[in-house]
PDB file of C-alpha atoms (C1' of nucleotides) in Angstrom:
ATOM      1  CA  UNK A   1     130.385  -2.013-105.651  1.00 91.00           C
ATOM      2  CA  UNK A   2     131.605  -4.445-103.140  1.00 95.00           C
ATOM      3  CA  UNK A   3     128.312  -6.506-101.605  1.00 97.00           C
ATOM      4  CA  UNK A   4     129.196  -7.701 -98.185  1.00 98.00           C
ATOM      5  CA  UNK A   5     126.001  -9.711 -98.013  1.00 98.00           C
ATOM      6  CA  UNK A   6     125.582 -11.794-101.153  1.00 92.00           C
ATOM      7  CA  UNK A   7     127.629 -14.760-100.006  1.00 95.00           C
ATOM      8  CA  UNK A   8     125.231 -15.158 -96.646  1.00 98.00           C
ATOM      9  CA  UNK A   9     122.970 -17.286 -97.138  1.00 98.00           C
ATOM     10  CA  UNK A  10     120.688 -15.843 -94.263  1.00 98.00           C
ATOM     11  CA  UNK A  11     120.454 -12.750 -96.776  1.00 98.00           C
ATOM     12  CA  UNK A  12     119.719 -14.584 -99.378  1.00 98.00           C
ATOM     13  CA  UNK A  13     116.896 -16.339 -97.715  1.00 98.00           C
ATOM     14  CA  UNK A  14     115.459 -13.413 -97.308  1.00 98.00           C
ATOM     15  CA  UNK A  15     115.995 -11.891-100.495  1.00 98.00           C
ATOM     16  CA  UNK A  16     114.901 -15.041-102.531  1.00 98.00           C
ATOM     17  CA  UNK A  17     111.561 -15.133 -99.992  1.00 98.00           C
ATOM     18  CA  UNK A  18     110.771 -11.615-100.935  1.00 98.00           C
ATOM     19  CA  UNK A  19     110.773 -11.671-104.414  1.00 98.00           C
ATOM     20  CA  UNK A  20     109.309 -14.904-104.815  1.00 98.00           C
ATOM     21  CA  UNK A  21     106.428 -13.499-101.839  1.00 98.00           C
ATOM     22  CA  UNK A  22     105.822 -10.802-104.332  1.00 97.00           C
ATOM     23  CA  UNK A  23     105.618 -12.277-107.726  1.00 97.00           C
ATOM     24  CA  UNK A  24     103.139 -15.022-106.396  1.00 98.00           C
ATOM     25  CA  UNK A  25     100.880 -12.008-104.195  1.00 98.00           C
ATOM     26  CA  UNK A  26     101.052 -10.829-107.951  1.00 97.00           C
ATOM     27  CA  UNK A  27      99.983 -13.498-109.675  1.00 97.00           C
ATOM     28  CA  UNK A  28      97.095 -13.927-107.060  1.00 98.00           C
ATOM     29  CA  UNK A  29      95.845 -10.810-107.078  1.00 96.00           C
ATOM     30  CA  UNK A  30      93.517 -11.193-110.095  1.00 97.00           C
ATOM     31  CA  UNK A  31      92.139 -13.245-107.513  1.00 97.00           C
ATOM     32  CA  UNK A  32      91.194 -10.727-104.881  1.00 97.00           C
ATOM     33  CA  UNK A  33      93.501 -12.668-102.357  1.00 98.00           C
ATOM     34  CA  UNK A  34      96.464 -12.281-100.351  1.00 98.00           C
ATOM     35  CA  UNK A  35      99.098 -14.976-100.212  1.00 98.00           C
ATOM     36  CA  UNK A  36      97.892 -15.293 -96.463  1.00 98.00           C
ATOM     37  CA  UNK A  37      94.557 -15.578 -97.047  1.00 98.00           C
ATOM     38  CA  UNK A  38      94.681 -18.383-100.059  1.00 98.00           C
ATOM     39  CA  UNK A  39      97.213 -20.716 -97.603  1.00 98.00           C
ATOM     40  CA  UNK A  40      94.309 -20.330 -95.106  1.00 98.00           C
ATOM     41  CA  UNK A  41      92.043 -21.286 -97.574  1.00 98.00           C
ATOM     42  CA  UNK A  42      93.656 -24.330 -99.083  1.00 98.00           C
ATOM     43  CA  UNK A  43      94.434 -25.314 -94.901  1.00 98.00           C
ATOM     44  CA  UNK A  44      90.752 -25.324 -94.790  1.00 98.00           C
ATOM     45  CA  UNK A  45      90.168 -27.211 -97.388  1.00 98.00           C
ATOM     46  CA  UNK A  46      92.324 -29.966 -97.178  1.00 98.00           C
ATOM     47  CA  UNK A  47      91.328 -30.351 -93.447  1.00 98.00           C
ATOM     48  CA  UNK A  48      87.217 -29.332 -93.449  1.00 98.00           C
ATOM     49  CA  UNK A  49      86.425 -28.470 -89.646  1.00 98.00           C
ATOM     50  CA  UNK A  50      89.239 -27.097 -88.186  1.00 98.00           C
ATOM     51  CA  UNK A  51      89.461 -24.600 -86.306  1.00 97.00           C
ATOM     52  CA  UNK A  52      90.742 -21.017 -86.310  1.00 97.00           C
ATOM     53  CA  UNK A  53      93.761 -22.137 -83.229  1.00 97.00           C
ATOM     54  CA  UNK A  54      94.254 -25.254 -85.101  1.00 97.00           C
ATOM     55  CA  UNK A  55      95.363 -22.863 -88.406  1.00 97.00           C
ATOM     56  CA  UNK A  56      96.942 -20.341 -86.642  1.00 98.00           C
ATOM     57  CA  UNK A  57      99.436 -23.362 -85.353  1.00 97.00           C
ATOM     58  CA  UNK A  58     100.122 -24.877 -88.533  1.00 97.00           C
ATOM     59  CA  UNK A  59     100.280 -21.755 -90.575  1.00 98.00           C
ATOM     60  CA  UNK A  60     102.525 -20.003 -87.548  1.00 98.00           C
ATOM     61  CA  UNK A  61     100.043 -17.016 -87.304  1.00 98.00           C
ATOM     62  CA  UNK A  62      98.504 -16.115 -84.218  1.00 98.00           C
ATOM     63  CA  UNK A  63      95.629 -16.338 -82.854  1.00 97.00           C
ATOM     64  CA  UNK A  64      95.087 -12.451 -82.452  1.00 98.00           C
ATOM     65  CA  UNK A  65      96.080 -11.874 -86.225  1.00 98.00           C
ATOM     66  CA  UNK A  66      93.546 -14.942 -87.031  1.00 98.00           C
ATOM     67  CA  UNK A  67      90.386 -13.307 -86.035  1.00 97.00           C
ATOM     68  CA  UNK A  68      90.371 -10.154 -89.030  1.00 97.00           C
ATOM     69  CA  UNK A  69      91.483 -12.922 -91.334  1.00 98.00           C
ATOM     70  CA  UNK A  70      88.890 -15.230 -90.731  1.00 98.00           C
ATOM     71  CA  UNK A  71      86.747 -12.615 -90.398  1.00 97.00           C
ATOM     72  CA  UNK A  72      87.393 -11.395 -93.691  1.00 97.00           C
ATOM     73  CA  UNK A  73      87.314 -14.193 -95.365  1.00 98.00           C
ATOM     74  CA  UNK A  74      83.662 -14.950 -93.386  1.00 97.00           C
ATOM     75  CA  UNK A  75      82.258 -11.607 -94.681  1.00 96.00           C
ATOM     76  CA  UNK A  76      83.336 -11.996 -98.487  1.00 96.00           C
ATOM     77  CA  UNK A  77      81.254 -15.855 -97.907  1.00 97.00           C
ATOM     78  CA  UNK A  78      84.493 -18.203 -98.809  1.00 98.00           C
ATOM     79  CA  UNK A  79      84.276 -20.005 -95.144  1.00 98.00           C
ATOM     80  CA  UNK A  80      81.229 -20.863 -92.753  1.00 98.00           C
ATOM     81  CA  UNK A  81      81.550 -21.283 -89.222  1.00 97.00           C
ATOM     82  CA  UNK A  82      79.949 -24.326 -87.463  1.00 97.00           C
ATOM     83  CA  UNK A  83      80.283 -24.234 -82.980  1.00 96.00           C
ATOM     84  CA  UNK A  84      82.218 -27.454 -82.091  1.00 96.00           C
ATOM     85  CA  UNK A  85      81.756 -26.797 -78.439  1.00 96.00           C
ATOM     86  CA  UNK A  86      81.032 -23.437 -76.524  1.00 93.00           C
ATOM     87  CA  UNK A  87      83.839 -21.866 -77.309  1.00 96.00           C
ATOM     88  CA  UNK A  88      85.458 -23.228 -80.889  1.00 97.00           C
ATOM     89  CA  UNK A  89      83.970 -23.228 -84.566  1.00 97.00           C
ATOM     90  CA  UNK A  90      84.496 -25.394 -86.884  1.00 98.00           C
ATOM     91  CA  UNK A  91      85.778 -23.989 -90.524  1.00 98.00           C
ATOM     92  CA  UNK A  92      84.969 -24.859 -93.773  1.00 98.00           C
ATOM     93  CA  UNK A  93      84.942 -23.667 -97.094  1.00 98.00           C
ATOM     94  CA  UNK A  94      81.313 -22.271 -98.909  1.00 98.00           C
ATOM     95  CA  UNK A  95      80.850 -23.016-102.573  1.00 98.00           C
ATOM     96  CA  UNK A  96      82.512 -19.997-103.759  1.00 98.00           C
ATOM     97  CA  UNK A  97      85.257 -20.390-101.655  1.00 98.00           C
ATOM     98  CA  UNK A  98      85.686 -23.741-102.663  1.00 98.00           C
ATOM     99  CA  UNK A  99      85.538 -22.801-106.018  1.00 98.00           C
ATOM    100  CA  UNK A 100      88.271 -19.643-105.269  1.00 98.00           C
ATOM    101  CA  UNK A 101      90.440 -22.340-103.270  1.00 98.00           C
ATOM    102  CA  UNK A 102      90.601 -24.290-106.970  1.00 98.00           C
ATOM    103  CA  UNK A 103      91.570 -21.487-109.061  1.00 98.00           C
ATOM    104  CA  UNK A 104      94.394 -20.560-106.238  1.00 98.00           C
ATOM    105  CA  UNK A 105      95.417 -24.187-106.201  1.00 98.00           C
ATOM    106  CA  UNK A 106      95.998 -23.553-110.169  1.00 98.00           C
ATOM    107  CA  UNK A 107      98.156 -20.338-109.619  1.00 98.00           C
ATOM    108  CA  UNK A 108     100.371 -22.115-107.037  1.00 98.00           C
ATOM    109  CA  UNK A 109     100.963 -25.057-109.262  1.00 98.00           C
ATOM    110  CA  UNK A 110     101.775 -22.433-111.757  1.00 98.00           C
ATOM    111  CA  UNK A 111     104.163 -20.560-109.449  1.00 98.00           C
ATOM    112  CA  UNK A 112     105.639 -23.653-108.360  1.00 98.00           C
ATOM    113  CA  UNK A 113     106.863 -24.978-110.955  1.00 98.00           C
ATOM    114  CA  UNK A 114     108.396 -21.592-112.467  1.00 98.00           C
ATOM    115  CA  UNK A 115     109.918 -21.297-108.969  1.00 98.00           C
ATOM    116  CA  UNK A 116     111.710 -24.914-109.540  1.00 98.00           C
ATOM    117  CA  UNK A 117     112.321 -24.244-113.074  1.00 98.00           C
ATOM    118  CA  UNK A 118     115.018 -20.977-111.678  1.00 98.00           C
ATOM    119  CA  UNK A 119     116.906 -23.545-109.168  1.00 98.00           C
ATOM    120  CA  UNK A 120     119.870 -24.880-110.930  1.00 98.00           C
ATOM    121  CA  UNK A 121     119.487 -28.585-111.471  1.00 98.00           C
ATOM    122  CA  UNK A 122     122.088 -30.067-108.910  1.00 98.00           C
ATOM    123  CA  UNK A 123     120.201 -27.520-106.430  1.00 98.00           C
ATOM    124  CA  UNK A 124     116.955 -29.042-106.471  1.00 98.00           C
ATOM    125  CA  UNK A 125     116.871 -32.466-105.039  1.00 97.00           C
ATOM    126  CA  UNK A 126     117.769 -30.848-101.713  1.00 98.00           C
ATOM    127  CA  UNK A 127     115.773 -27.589-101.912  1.00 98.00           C
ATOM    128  CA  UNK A 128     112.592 -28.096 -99.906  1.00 98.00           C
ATOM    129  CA  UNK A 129     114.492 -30.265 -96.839  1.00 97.00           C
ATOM    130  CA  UNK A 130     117.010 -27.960 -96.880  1.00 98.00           C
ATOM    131  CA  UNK A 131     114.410 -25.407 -96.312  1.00 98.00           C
ATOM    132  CA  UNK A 132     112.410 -27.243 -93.947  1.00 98.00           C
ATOM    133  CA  UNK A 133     115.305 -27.870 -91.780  1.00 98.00           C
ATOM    134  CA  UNK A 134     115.364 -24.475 -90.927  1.00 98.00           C
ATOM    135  CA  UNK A 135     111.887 -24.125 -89.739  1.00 96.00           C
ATOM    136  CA  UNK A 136     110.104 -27.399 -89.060  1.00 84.00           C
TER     137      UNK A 136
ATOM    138  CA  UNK B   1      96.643 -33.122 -89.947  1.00 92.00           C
ATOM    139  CA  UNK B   2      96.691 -32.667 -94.078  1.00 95.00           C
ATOM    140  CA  UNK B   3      99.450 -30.252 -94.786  1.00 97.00           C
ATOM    141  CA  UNK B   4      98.840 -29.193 -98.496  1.00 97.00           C
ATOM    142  CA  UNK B   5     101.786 -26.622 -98.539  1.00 98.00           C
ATOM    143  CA  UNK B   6     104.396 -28.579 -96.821  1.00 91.00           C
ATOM    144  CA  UNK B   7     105.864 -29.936-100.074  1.00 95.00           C
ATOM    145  CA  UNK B   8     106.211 -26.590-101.539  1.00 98.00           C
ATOM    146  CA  UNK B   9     109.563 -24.827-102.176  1.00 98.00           C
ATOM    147  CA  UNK B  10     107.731 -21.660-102.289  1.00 98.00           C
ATOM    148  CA  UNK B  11     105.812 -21.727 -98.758  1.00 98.00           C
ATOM    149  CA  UNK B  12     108.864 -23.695 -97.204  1.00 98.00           C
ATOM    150  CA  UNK B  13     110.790 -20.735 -98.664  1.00 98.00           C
ATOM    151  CA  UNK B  14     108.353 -18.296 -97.324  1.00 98.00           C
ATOM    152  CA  UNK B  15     108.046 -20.060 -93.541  1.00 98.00           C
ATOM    153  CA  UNK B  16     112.413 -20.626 -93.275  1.00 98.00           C
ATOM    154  CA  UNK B  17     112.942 -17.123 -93.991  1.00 98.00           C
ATOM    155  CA  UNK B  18     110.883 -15.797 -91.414  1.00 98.00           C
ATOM    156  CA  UNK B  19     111.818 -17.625 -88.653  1.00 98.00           C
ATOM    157  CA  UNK B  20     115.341 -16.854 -89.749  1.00 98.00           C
ATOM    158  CA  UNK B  21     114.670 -13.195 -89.552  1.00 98.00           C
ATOM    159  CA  UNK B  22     113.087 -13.313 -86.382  1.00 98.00           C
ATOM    160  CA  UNK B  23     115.665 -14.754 -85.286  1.00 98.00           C
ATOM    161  CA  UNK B  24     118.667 -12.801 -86.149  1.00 98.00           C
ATOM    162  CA  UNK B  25     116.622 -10.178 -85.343  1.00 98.00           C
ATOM    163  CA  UNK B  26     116.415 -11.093 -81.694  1.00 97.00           C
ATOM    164  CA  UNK B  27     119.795 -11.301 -81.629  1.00 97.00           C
ATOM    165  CA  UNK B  28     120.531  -8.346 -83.055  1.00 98.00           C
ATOM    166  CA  UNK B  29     118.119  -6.340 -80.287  1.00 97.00           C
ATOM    167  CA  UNK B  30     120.466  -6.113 -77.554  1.00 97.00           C
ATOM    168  CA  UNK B  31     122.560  -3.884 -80.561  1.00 98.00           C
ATOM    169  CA  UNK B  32     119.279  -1.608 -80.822  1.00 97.00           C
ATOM    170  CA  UNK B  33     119.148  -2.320 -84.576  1.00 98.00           C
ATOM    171  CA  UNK B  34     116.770  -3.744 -86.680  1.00 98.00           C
ATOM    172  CA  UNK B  35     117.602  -6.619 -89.779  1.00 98.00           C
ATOM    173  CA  UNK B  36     117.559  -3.829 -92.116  1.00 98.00           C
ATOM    174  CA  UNK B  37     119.224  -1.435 -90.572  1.00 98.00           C
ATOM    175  CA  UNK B  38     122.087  -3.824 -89.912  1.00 98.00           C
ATOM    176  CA  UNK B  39     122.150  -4.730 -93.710  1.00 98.00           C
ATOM    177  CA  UNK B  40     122.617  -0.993 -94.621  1.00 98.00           C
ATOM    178  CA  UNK B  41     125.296   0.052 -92.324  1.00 98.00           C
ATOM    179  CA  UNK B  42     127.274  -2.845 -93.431  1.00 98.00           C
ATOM    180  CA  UNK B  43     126.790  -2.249 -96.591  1.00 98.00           C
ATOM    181  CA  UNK B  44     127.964   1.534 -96.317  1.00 98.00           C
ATOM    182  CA  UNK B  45     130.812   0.225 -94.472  1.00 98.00           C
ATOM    183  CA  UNK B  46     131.824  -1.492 -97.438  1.00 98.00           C
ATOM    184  CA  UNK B  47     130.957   1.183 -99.982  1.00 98.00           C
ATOM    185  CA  UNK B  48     131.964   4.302 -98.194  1.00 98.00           C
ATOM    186  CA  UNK B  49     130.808   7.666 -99.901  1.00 98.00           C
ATOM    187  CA  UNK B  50     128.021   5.627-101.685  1.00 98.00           C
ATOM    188  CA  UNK B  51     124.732   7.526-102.170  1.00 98.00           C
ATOM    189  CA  UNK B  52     121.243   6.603-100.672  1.00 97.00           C
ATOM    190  CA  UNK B  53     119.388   5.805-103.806  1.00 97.00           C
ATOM    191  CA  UNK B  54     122.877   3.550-104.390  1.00 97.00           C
ATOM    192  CA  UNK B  55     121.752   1.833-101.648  1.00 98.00           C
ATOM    193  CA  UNK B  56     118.062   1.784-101.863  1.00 98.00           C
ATOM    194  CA  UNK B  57     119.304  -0.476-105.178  1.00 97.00           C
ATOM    195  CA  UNK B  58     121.632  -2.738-103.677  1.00 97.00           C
ATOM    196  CA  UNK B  59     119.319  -3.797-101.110  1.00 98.00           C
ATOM    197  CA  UNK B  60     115.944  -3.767-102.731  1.00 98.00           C
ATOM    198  CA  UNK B  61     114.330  -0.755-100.596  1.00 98.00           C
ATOM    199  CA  UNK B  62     112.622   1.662-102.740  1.00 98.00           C
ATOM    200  CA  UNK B  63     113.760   5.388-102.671  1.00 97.00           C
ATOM    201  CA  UNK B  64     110.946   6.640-100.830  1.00 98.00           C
ATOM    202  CA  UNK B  65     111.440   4.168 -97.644  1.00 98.00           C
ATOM    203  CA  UNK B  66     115.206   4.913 -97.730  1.00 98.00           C
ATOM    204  CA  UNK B  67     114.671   8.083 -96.237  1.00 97.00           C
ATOM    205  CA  UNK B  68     113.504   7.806 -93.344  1.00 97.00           C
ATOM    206  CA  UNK B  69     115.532   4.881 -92.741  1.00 98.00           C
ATOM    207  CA  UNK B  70     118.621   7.362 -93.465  1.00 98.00           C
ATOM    208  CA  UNK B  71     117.824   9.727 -90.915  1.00 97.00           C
ATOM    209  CA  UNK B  72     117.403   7.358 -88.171  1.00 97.00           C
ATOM    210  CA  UNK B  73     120.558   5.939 -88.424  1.00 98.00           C
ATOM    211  CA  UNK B  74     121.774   9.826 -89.055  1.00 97.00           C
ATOM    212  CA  UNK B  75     119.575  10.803 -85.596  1.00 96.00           C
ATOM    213  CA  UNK B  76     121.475   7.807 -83.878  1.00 96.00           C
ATOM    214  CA  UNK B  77     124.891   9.602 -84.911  1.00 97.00           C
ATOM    215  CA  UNK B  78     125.953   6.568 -87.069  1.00 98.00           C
ATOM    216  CA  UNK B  79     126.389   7.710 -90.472  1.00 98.00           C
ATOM    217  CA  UNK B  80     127.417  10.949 -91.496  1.00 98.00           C
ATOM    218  CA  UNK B  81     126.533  12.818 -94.990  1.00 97.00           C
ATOM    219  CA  UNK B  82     128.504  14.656 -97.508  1.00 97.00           C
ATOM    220  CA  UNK B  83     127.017  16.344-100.623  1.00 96.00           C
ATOM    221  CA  UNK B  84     128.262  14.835-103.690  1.00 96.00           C
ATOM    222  CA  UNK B  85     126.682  17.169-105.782  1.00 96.00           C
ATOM    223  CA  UNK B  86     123.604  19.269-105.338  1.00 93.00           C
ATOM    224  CA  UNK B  87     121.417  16.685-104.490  1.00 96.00           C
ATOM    225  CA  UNK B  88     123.075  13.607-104.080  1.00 97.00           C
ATOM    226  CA  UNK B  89     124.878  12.982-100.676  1.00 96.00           C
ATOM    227  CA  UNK B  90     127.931  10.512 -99.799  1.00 98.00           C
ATOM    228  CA  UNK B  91     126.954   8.110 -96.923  1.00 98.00           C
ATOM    229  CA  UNK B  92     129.413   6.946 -94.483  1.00 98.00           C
ATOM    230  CA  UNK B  93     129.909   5.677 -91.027  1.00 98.00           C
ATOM    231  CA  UNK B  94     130.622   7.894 -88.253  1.00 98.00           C
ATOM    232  CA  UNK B  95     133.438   6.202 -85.616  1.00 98.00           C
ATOM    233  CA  UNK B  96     129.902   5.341 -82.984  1.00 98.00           C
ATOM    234  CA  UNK B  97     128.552   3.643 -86.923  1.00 98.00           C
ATOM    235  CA  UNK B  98     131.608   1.904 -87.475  1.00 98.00           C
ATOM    236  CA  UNK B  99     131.700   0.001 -83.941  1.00 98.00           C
ATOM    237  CA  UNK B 100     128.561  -0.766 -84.213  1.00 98.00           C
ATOM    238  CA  UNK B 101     128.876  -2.309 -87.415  1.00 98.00           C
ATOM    239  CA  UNK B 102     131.763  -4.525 -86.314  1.00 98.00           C
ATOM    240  CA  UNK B 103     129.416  -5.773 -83.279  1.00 98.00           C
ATOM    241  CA  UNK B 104     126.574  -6.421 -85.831  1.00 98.00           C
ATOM    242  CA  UNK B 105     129.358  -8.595 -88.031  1.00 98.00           C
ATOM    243  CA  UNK B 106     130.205 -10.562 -85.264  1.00 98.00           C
ATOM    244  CA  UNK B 107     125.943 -11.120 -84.612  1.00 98.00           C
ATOM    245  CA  UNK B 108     126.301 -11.808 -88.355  1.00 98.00           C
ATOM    246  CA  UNK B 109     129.141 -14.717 -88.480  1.00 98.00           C
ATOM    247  CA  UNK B 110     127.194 -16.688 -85.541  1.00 98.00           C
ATOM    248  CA  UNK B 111     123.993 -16.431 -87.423  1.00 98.00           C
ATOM    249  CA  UNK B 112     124.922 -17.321 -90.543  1.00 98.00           C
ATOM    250  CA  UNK B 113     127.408 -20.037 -89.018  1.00 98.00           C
ATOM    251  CA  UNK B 114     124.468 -21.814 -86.888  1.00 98.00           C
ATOM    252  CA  UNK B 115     121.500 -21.256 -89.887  1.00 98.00           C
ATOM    253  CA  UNK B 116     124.182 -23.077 -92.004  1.00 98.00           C
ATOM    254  CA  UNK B 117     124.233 -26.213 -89.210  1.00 98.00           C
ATOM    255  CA  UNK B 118     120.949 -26.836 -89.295  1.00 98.00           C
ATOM    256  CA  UNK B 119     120.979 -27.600 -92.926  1.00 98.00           C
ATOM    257  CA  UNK B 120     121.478 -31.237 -94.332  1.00 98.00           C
ATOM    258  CA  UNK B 121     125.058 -31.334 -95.216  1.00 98.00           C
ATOM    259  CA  UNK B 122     124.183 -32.760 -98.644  1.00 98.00           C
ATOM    260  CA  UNK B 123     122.137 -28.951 -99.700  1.00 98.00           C
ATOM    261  CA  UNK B 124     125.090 -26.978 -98.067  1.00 98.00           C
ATOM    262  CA  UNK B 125     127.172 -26.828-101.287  1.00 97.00           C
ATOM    263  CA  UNK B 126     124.124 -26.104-103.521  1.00 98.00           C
ATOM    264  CA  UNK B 127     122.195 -23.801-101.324  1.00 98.00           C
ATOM    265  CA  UNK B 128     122.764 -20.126-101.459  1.00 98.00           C
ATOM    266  CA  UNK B 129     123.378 -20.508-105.374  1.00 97.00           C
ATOM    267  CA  UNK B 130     119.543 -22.145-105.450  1.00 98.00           C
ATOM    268  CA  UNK B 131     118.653 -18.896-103.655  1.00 98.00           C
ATOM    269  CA  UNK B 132     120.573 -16.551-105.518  1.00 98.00           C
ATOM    270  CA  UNK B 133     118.847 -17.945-108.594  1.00 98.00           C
ATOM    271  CA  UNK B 134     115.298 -16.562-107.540  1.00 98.00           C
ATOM    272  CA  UNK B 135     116.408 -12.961-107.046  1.00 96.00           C
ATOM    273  CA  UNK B 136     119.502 -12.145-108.677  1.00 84.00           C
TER     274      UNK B 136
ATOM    275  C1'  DT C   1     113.773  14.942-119.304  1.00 78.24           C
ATOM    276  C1'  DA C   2     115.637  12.071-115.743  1.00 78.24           C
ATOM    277  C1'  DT C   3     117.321  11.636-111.064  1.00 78.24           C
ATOM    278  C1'  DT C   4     117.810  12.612-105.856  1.00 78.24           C
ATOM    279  C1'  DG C   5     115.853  13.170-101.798  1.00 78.24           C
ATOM    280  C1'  DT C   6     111.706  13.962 -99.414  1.00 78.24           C
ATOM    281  C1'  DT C   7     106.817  13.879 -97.567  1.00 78.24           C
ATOM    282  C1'  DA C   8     102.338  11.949 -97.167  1.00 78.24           C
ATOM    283  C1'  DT C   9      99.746   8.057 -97.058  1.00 78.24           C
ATOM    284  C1'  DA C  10      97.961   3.342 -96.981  1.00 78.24           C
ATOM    285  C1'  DC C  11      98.252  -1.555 -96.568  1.00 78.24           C
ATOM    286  C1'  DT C  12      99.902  -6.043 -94.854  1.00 78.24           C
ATOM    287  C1'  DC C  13     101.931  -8.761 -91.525  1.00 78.24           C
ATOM    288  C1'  DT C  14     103.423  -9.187 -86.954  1.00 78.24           C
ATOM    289  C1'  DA C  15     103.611  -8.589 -81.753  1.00 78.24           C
ATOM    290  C1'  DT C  16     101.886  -7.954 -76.973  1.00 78.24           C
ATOM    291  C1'  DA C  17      98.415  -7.299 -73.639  1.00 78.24           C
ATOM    292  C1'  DA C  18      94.050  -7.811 -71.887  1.00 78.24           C
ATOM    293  C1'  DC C  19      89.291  -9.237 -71.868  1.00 78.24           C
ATOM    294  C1'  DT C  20      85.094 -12.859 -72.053  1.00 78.24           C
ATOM    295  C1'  DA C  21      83.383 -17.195 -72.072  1.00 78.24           C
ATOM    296  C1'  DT C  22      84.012 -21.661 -71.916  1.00 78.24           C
ATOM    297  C1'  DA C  23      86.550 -26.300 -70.842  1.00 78.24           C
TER     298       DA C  23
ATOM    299  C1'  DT D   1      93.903 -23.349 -64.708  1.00 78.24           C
ATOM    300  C1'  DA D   2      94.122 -23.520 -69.521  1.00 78.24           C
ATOM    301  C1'  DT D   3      92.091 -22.616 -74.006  1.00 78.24           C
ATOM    302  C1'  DA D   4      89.233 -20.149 -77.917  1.00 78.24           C
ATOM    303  C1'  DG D   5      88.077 -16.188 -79.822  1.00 78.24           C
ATOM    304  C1'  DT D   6      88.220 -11.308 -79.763  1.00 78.24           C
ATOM    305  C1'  DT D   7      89.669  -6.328 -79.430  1.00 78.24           C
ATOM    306  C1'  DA D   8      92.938  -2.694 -79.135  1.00 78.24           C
ATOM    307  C1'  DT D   9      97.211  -1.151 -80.247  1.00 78.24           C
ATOM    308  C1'  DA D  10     101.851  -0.539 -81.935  1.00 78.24           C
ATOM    309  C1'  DG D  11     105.662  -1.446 -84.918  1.00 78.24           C
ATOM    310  C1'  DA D  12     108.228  -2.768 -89.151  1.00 78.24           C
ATOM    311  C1'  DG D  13     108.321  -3.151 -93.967  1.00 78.24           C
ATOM    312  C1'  DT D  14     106.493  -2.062 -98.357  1.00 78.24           C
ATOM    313  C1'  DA D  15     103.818   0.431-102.053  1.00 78.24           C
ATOM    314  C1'  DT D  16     102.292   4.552-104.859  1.00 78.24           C
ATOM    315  C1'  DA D  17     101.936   9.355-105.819  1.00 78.24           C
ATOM    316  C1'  DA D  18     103.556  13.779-105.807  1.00 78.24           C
ATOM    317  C1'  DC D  19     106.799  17.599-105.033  1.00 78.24           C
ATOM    318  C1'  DA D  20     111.180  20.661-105.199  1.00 78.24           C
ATOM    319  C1'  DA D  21     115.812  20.950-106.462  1.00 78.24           C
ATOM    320  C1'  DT D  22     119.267  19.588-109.456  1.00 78.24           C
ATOM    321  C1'  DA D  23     121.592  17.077-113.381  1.00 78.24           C
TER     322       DA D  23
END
DNA sequence: TATTGTTATACTCTATAACTATA
DNA sequence: TATAGTTATAGAGTATAACAATA
């Protein structure tokens, strides 16, 4: 079988972001979270008062997906919502979800590491800027 | 701003191949093809008379969402198929299938050629084997 | 028994457009 | 005028379960 695609490195972008997307939406699911919704929660956490157009920019959602997973995340009590001004809220995380946001923190150090451990050594000095070149 | 994810390898991961796809997939629009349609006609261009589960394999797309992925690109007249046996069938491109896969190669070689630019020369010789390693 | 192709179905993420209320 | 939050909606991709026909 002749695989036209495995020396492009656009495919394997892709491929390598999908498998690594599922294992860790695996590994988090014990949790009762999707990989979406514990990024939002660590945003929050590491930057208490934010609000929901501020996350959408730095996690590259927008702000019409925001709203059900804000929502969502209001209505299972990991985030409270404080008004800033008329129209904005600030976020921040309840005890539980500051207590979930720990235990996700955990599984991402775990899934981290494992990740690194698969990258040959030579491979991972330049990893993560080679990575962030393409998107930051 | 805090960013707690920006010194991951498995969010940076996660955030470059997105904006990747997106954008080889707005460049492959004006072909009338979606990412992963592209990926399987080139890949039955390669691998003429290969089967759809064959394929479903090769690319990571389970069985079940094959098949109606198959008949679009049968609907569109770009593939044709030929029983194998009495339930397998031999995929291949029609002549319409065939051009179009040469235009989507050429969408291919810029893509690849400009994603490749944007990364720090010092990663290029490391980095599709450091993304081969998380899927392969 | 295992495999191929198929259908039905559901879920997540993403995208655009349009609305309201506020700044 | 521009922004924040929301709703409605549509599309792509993915997942499981089940079925008939065939190997």
């Amino acid at each position: 079988m002749i695989d036209p695609l495995k020396n492009l490195p656009g495919y394997a972008l892709r491929r390598a972001s999908s498998s690594m997307m599922t294992a860790f939406n695996n590994r988090l699911s014990p949790l009762g979270v999707s990989s979406t919704e514990a990024s939002t929660l660590l945003m929050i956490k590491s930057n208490t008062g934010m609000t929901q157009s501020d996350l959408g920019r730095s996690l590259g959602i927008k702000r019409a997906n925001m709203a059900p997973l804000i929502g969502r995340l209001d209505d299972k009590g990991m985030i409270s919502r404080t008004p800033v001004d008329g129209r904005s809220q600030g976020l921040a995380l309840t005890q539980a979800g500051d207590e979930l946001a720990a235990a996700i923190q955990k599984v991402v150090d775990v899934h981290e590491a494992q990740l690194i451990a698969r990258l040959p050594v030579v491979a991972r000095a330049t990893f993560i800027e080679a990575l962030s070149a393409l998107w930051d």
